[in-house]
XYZ file of C-alpha atoms in Angstrom:
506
model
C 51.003 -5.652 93.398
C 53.646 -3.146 92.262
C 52.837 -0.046 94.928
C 54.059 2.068 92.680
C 51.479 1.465 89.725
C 48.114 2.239 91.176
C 46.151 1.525 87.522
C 46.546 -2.136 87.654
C 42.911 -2.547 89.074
C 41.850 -0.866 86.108
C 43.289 -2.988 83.685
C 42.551 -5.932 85.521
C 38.723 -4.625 85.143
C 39.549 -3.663 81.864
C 40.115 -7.817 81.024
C 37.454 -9.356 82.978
C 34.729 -7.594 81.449
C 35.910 -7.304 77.429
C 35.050 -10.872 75.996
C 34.988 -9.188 72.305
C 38.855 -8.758 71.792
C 42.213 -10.744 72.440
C 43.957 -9.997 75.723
C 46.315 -8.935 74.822
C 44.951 -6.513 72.376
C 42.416 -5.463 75.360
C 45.361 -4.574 77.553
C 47.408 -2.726 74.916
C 44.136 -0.451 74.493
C 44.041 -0.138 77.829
C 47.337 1.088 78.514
C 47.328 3.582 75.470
C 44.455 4.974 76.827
C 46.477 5.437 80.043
C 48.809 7.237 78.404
C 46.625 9.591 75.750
C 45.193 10.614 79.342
C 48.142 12.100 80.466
C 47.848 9.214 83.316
C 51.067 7.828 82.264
C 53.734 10.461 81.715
C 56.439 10.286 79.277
C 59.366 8.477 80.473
C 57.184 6.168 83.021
C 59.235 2.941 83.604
C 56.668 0.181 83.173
C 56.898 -3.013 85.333
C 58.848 -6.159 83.953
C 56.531 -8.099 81.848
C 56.418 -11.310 84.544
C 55.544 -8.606 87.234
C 52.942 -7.145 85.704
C 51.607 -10.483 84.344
C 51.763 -11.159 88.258
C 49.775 -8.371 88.943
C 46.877 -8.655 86.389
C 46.973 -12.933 86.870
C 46.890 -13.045 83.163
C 50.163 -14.612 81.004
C 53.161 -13.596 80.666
C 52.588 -13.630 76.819
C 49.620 -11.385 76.853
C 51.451 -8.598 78.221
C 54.596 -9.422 75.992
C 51.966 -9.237 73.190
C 50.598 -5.738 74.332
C 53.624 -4.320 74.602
C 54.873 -5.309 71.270
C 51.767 -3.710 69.621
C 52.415 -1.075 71.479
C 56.167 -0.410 71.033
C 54.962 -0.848 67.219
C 53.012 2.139 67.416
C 55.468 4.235 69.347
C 53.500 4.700 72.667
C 56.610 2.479 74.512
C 60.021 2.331 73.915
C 62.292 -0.916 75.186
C 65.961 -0.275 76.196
C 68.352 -2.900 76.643
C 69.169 -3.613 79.875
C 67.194 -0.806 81.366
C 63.377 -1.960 80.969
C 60.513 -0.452 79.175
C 59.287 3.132 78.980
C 56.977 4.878 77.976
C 57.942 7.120 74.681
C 59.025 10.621 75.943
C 58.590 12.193 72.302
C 54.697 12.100 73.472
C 53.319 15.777 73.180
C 51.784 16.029 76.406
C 50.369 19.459 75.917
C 48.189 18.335 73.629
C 47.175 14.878 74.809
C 46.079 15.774 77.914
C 43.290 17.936 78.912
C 43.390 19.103 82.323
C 39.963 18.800 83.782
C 40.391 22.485 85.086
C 40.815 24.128 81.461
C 37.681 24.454 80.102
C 37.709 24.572 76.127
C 37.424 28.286 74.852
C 35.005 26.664 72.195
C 32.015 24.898 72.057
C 31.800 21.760 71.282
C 30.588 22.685 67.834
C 32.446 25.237 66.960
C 35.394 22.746 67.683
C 34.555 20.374 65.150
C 32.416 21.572 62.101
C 33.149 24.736 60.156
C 31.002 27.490 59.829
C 29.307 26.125 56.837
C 28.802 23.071 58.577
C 26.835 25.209 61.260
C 24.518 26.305 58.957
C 23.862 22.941 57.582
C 23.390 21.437 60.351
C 20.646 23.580 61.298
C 18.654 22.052 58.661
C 16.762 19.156 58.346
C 16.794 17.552 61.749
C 17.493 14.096 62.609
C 15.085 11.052 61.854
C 13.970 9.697 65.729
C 12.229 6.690 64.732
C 8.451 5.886 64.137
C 5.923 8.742 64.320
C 2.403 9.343 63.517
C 1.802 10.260 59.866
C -0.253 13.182 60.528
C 1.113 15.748 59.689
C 4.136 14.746 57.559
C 4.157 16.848 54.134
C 4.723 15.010 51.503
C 4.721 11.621 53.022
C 3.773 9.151 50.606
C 0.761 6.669 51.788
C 2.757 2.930 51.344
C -0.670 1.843 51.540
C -2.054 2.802 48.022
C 1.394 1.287 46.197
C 0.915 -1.804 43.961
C 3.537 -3.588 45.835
C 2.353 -6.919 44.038
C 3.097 -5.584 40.804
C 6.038 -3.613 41.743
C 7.628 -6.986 43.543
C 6.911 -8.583 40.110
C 8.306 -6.407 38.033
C 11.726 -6.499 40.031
C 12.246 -9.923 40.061
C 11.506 -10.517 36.660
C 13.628 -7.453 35.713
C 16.144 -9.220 37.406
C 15.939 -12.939 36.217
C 15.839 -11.451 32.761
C 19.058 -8.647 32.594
C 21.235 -10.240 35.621
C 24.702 -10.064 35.277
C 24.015 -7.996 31.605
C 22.642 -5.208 33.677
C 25.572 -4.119 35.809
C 27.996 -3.738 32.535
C 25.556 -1.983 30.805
C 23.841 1.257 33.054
C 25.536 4.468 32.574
C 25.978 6.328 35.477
C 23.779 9.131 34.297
C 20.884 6.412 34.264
C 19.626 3.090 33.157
C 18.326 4.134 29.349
C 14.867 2.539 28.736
C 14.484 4.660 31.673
C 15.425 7.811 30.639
C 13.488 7.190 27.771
C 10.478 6.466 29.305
C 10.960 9.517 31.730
C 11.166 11.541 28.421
C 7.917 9.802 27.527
C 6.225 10.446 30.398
C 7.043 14.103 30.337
C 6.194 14.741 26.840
C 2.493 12.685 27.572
C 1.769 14.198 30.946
C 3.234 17.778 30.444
C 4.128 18.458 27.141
C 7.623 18.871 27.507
C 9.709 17.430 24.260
C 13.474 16.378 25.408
C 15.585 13.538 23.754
C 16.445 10.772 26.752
C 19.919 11.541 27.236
C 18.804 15.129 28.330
C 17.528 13.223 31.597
C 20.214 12.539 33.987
C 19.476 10.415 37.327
C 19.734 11.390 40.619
C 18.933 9.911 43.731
C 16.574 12.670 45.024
C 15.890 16.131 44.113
C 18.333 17.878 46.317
C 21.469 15.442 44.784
C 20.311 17.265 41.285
C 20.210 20.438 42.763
C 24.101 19.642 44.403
C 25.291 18.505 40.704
C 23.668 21.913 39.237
C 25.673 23.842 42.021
C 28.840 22.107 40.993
C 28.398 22.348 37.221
C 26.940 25.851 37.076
C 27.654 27.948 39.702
C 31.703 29.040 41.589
C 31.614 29.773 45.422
C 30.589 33.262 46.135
C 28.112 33.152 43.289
C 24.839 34.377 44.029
C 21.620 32.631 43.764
C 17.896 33.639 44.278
C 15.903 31.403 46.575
C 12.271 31.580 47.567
C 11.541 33.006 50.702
C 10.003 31.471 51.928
C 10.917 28.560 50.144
C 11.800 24.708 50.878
C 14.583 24.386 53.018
C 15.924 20.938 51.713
C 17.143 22.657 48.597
C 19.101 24.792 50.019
C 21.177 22.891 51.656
C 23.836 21.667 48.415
C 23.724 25.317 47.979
C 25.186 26.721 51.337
C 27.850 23.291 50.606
C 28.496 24.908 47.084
C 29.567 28.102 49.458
C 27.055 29.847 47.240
C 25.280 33.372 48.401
C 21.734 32.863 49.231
C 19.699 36.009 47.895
C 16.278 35.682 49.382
C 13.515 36.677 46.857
C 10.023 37.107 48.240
C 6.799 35.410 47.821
C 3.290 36.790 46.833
C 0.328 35.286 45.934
C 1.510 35.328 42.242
C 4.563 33.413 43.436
C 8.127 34.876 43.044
C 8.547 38.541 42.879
C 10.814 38.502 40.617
C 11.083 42.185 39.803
C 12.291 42.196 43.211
C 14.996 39.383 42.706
C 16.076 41.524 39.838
C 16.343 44.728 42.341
C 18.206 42.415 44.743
C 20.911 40.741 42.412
C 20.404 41.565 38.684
C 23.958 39.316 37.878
C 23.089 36.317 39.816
C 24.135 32.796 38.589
C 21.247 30.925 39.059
C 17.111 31.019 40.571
C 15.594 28.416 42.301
C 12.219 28.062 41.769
C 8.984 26.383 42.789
C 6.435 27.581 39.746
C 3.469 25.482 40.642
C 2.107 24.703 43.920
C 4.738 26.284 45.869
C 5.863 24.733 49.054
C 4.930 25.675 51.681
C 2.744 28.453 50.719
C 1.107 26.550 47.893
C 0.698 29.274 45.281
C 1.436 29.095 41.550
C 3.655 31.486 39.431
C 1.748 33.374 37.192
C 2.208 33.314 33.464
C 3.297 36.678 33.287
C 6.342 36.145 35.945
C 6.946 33.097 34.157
C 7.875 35.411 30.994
C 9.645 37.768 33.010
C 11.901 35.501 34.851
C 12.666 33.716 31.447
C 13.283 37.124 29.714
C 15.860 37.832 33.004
C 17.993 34.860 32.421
C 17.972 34.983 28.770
C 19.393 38.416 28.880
C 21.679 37.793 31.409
C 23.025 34.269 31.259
C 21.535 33.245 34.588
C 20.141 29.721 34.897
C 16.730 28.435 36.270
C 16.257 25.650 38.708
C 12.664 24.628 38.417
C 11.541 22.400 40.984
C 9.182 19.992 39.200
C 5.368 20.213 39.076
C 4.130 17.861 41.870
C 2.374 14.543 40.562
C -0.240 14.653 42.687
C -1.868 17.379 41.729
C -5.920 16.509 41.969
C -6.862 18.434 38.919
C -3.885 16.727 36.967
C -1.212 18.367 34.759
C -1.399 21.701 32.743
C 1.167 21.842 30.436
C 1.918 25.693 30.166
C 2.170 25.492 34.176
C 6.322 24.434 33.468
C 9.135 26.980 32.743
C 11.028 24.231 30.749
C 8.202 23.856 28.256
C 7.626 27.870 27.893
C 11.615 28.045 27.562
C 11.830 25.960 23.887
C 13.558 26.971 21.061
C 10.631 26.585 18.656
C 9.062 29.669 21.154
C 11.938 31.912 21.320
C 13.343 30.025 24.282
C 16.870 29.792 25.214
C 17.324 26.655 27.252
C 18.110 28.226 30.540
C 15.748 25.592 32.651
C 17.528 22.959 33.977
C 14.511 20.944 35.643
C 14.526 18.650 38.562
C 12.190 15.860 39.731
C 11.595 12.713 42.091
C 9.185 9.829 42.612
C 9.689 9.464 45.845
C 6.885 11.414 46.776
C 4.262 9.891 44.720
C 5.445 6.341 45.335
C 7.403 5.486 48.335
C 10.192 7.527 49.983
C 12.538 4.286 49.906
C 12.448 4.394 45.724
C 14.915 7.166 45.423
C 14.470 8.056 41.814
C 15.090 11.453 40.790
C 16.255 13.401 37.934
C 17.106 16.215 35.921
C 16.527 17.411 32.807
C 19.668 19.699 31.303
C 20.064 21.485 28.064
C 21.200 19.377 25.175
C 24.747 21.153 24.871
C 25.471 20.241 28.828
C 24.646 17.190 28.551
C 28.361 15.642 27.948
C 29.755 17.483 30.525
C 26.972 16.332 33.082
C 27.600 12.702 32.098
C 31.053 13.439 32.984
C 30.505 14.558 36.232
C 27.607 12.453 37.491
C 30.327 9.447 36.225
C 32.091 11.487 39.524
C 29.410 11.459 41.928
C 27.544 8.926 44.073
C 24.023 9.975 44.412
C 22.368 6.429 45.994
C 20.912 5.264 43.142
C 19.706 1.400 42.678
C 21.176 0.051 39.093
C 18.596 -3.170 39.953
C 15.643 -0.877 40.484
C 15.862 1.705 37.866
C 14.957 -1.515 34.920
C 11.845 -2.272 37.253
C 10.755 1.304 37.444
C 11.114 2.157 33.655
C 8.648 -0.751 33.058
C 6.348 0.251 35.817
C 6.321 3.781 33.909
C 6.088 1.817 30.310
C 3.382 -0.302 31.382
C 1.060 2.098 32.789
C 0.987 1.018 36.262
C 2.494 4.833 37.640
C -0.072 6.817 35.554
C -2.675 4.031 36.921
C -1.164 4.460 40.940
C -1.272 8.375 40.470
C -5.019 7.786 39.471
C -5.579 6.248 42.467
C -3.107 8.622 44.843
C -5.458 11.831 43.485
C -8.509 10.456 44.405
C -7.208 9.850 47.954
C -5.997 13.046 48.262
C -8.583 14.644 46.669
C -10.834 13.450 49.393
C -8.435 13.973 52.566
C -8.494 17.489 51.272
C -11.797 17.829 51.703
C -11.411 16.312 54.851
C -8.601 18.962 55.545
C -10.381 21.960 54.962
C -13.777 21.097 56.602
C -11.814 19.619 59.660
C -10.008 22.609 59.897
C -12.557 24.927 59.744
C -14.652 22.869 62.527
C -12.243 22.316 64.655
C -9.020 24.869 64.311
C -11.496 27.990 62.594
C -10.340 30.122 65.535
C -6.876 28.875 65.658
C -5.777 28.051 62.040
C -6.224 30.529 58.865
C -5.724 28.099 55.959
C -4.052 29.314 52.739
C -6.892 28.187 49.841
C -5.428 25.448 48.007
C -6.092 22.649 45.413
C -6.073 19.352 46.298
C -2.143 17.791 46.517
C 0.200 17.348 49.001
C -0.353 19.992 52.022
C -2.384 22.896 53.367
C -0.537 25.824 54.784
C -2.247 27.534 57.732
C -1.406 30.846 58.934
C -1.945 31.846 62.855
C -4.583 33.566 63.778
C -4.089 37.313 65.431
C -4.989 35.883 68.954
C -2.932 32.366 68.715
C 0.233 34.525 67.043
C 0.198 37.039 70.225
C 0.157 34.649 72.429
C 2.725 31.543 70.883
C 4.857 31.196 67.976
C 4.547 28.877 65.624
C 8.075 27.076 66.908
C 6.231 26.670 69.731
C 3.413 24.563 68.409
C 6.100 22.812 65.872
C 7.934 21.508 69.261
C 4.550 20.796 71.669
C 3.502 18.424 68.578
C 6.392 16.736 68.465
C 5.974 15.667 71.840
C 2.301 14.338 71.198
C 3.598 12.402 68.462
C 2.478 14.566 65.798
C 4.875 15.559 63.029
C 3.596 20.271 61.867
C 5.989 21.899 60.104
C 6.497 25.868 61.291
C 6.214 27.950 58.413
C 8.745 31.058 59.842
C 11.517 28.102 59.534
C 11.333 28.476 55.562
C 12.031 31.847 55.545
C 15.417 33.762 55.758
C 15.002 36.791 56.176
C 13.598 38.816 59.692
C 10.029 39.642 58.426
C 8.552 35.990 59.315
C 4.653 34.989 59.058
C 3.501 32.253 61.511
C 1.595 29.340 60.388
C 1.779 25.731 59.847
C 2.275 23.194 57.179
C -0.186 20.293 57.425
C 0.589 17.669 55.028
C -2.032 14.552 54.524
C -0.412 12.544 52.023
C -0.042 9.603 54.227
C -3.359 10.239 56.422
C -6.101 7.894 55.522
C -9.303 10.786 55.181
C -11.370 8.352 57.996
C -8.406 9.383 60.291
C -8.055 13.104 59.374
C -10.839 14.561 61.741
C -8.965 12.512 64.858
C -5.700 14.153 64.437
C -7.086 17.546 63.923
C -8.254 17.408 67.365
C -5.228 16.025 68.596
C -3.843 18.862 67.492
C -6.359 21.807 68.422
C -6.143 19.827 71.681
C -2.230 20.528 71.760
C -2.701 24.431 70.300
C -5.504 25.379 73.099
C -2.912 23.022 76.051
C -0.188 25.071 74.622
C -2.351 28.473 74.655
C -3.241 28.034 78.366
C -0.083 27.792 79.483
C 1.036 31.104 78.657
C -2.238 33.095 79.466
């Protein structure tokens, strides 16, 4: 061995235990590596190529071939006559870290920006299976007609084939759009001509292409506080100002909002069941927050009425219907919507519904974006909607749910009544629950979020949906996916974790 090269051990390691690459592409790694590390200085003379083939007891044309690759990328230099170097134009400053300079930044802060921060604070990670209880919003896989839905995609399918793939505009398959516009007129009242509906992915990809289309960076914005987080993340990626608007039992104060930012560009809001407080904008806010954007341009993001309501659909509950022509109206609502929560999470089918004199220049720029929608599903779905079968499954879905509510609110009130203060709510997708004086001095409601999680149970902190300081503690329970035989078992599991938790800190 050459005394004077001390990493040959390495790369001899380096090629007896790498079986998924050539060798001599596993020693040409090796050695770059050697020399990003600082371990190999610029100007290093390397060892003739039979030496070092000596050394490692690997051929002579394996290292011949690493050091070609090598001298390809510029890491090695060969002179005539001289030997083989290593490149001295390598800037070693910035290659190598010396293990005694710490970085002045985090690791973070080195590699996102600030706006990557903040969305990174948001919806956490996915960390594999968990319990359903208490997931909101879940939907129950269990009560899907997966026989007829696996029949009407194949036979959707066998019938369009090829024909299909030429023919779907990016804003949407059209039988579907049309039968969204169907179902909308039928179930809510809401008159729009199909190529108002433009399809997205999920709700938060329509809320991103509203941002873009609508709305410049520094632009302000009123948001719910609190409100559902998901949406606000394409806003913070639109650089957009985030004005936080309060929340009462009449839902948005929107005299406040007006207070707050009379010129902003556009309002999300929740009018009917609001997550995660679950209260409904009254009619009289309604008005006003129409009247505001009429008279000052503004635009209105109204997050869809959930399906799953128990007691159904009441047509004057959306803005987009109160905002028509025919009543004065000036077609400020731009309204968004998914199925994913009323059939399963994997069927990413969502929409929105923009005013007939955007809708060219929405085409346009959905043609631009890639929101993870199926062009093989979207035929299947518009017949399940055609046929009946999703007003028949969201039959079905209330019933369920109007039963694990029942369960929820007796469970909670036999179990958590000293614990838990829940918000009164119709049947749907979730109860909130506000602490009670004695839990909230002695635990947060972060806490309680974080001791579930390690019991397996999924409770969503209600002081996370809110921006501003002023912060009320309670949890979101959501039972959408949690059979009402099972609800009573998990309540305990969790007034077992609460009263654990509680103990701890006495």
């Amino acid at each position: 061995m050459s005394g004077a090269w001390i990493w040959i051990e390495d790369l001899r390691d380096a090629l007896r235990h790498d079986e998924e690459l050539p060798h001599y592409q596993i020693l040409s790694n090796s050695l770059r590596d050697l020399i990003l590390q600082g371990n190999l200085a610029p100007g290093t003379k390397l060892p003739p190529t039979r030496n070092l083939a000596d050394d490692l007891q690997c051929s002579r044309n394996t290292v011949i071939g690493a050091f070609q690759l090598l001298i390809e990328a510029g890491f090695i230099e060969s002179r005539v006559g001289s030997g083989t170097y290593v490149s001295k134009v390598l800037p070693t400053s910035v290659l190598k870290m010396r293990r005694d300079q710490a970085p002045k930044h985090s690791q973070r802060k080195r590699f996102l920006s600030d706006r990557g921060q903040r969305l990174s604070r948001f919806t956490p990670p996915f960390k594999g299976p968990r319990k359903p209880a208490f997931i909101p919003g879940l939907a129950d896989g269990s009560l899907f007609p997966f026989d007829v839905w696996a029949r009407l995609v194949m036979s959707t399918q066998q019938e369009l084939g090829g024909a299909l793939l030429e023919s779907t505009s990016p804003s949407g398959y059209w039988p579907l759009r049309e039968a969204i516009a169907d179902h909308l007129h039928k179930t809510q009242g809401i008159r729009r001509l199909p190529q108002q509906i433009i399809m997205t992915g999920l709700s938060v990809q329509a809320v991103d292409l509203i941002a873009r289309m609508l709305a410049d960076p520094g632009d302000s914005i009123w948001v719910e506080d609190p409100g559902p987080r998901h949406l606000r993340e394409p806003l913070l990626a639109a650089d957009m100002v985030m004005v936080p608007v309060p929340v009462d039992d009449e839902g948005l104060m929107v005299e406040h909002g007006i207070g707050l930012a009379p010129d902003a560009r556009l309002a999300v809001v929740n009018p009917s069941s609001h997550f995660p407080l679950g209260v409904n904008l009254s009619l009289s806010r309604k008005l006003k927050l129409l009247g505001w954007a009429a008279e000052t341009g503004a635009w209105i993001i109204e997050d869809g009425i959930p399906e799953v309501r128990g007691s159904g659909h009441q047509p004057d509950d959306s803005l987009l219907r109160l905002d028509t022509r025919s009543r004065g109206g000036y077609d400020r609502v731009l309204r968004i919507g998914s199925f994913s929560r009323t059939c399963l999470p994997d069927i990413k089918m969502g929409y929105v519904v923009v005013p007939e004199d955007l809708v060219d220049s929405f085409e346009r720029a959905r043609a631009g974006a890639d929101y993870s929608i199926s062009t093989l599903i979207q035929p299947a779905f518009s017949r399940f909607l055609d046929q009946g079968h999703f007003t028949a499954h969201l039959r079905r879905v209330r019933t369920h749910l109007a039963e694990r509510h029942t369960a929820m609110v007796e469970g909670l009130g036999q179990h958590l009544d000293d614990l838990l203060e829940p918000v009164p709510s119709q049947p749907g997708s979730e109860i909130c629950c506000y602490l009670t004086n004695g839990v909230a001095a002695k635990v947060s409601d972060g806490d309680i979020e974080k001791a579930c999680a390690s019991a397996g149970i999924t409770v969503t902190a209600v002081s996370k949906h809110y921006l501003e300081a002023r912060r009320k503690q309670g949890l979101v329970l959501g039972y959408t996916a949690v059979p009402a035989e099972k609800i009573t078992t998990y309540l305990k599991e969790l007034e077992q974790v609460i009263r654990k938790l509680i103990a701890t800190r006495a």
